[in-house]
PDB file of C-alpha atoms and ligand atoms in Angstrom:
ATOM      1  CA  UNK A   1      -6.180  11.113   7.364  1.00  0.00           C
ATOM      2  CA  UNK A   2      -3.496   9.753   5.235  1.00  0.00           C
ATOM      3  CA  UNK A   3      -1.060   7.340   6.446  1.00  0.00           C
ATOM      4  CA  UNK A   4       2.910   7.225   5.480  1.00  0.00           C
ATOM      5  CA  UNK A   5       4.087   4.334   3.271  1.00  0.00           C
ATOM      6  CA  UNK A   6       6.858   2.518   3.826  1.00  0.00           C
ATOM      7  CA  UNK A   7       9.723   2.888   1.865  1.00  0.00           C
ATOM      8  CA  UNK A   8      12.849   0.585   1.082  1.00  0.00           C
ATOM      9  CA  UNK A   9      14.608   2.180   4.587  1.00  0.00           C
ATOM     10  CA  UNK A  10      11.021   1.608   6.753  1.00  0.00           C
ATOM     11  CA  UNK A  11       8.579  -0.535   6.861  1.00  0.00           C
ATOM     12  CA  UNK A  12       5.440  -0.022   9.156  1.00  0.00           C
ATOM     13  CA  UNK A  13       5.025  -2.015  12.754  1.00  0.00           C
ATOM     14  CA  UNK A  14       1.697  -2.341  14.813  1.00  0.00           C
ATOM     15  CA  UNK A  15       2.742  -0.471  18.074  1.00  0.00           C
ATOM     16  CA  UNK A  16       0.099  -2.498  20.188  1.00  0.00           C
ATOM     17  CA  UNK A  17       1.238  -5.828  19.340  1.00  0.00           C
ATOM     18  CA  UNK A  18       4.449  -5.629  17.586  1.00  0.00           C
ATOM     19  CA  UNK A  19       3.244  -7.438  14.471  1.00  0.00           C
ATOM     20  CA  UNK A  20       4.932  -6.144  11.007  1.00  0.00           C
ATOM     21  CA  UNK A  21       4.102  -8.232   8.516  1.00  0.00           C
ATOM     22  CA  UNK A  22       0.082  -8.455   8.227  1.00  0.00           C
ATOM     23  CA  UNK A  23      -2.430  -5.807   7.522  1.00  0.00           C
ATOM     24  CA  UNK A  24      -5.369  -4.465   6.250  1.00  0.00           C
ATOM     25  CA  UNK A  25      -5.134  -1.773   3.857  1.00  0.00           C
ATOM     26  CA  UNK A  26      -8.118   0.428   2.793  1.00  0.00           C
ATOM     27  CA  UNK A  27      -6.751   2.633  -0.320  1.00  0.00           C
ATOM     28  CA  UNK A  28      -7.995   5.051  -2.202  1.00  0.00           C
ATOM     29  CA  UNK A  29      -6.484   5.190  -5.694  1.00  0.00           C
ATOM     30  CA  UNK A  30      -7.437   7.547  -9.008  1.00  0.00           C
ATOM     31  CA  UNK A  31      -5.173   6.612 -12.247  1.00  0.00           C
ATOM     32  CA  UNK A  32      -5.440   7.111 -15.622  1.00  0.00           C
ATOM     33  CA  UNK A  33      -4.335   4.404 -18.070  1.00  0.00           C
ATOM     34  CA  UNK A  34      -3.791   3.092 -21.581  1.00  0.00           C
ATOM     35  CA  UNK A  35      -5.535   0.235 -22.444  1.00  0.00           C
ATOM     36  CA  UNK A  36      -4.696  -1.791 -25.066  1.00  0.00           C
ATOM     37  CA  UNK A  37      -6.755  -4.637 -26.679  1.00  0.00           C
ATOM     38  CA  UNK A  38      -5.645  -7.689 -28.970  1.00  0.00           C
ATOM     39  CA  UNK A  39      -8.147  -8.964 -31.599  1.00  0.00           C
ATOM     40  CA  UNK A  40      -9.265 -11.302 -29.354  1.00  0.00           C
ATOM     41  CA  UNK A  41     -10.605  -8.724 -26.729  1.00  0.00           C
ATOM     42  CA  UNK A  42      -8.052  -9.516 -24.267  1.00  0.00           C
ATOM     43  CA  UNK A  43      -6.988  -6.209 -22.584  1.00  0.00           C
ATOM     44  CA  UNK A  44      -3.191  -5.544 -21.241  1.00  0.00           C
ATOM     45  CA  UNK A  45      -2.545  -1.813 -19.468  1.00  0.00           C
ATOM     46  CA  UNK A  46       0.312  -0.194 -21.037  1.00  0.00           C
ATOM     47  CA  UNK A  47       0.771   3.122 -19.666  1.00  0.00           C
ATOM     48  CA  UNK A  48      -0.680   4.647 -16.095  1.00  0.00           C
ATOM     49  CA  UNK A  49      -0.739   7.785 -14.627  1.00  0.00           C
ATOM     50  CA  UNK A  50      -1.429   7.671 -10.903  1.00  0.00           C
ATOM     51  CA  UNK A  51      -3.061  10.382 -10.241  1.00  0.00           C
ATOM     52  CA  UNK A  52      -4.260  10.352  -6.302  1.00  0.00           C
ATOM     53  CA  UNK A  53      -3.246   7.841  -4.203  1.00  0.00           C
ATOM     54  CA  UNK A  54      -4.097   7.465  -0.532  1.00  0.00           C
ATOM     55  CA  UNK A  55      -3.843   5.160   2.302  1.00  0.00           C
ATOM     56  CA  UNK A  56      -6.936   5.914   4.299  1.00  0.00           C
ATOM     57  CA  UNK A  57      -6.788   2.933   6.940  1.00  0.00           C
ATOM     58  CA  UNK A  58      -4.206   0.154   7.885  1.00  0.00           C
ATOM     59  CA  UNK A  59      -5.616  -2.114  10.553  1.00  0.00           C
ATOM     60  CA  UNK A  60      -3.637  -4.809  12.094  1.00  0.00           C
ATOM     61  CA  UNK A  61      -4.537  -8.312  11.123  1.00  0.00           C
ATOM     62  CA  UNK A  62      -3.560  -9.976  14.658  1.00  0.00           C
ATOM     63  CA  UNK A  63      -4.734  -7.212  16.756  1.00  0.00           C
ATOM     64  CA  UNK A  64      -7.348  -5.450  14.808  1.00  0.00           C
ATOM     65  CA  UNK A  65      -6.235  -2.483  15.744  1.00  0.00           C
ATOM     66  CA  UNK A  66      -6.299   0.955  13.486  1.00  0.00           C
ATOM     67  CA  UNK A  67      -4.595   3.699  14.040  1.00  0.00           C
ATOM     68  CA  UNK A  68      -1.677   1.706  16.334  1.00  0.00           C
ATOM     69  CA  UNK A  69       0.977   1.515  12.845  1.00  0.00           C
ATOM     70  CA  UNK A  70       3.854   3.408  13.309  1.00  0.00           C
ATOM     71  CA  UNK A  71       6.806   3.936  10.558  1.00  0.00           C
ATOM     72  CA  UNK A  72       9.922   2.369  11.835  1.00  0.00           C
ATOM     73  CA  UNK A  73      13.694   1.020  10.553  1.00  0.00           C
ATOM     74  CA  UNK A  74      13.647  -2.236   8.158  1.00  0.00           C
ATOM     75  CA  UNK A  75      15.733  -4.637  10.248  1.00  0.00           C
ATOM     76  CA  UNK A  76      19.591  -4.030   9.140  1.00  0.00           C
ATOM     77  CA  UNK A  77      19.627   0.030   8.768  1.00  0.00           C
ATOM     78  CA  UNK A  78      20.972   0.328  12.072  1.00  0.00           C
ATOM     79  CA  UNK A  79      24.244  -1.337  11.794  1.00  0.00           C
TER      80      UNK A  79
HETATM   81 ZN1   ZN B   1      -1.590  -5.181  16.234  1.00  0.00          ZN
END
């Protein structure tokens, strides 16, 4: 089951114990990327492709709840 992410309107909310800033996220993520190496062997990632990427649990860090986050208004987007 893949969950929504938030986005810069929303931002997600534990509807069991109101919490919205803390949680777990299990994620599931296939990319493809350029790596590119200096002399010395030290590596910095240029260029990536994200290919597949899934949220496949958000638990609540106060409540331990899954399956209790709900998508809901960033403070401010109502006025
Ligand atoms: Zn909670």
């Amino acid at each position: 089951m893949a969950i929504e992410s938030p986005d810069r309107m929303t931002r997600w909310r534990c509807s069991r114990c109101g919490n919205l800033t803390r949680f777990d996220v299990l994620r599931s993520r296939r990319a493809k990327e350029y790596w590119h190496f200096d002399l010395g062997g030290e590596v910095s990632v240029e260029d990536q492709e994200v290919l597949h990427d899934d949220i496949e649990e958000v638990r609540c860090r106060w409540c331990g709840a899954t399956d209790t986050v709900e998508i809901v208004p960033r403070a401010g987007d109502a006025e």
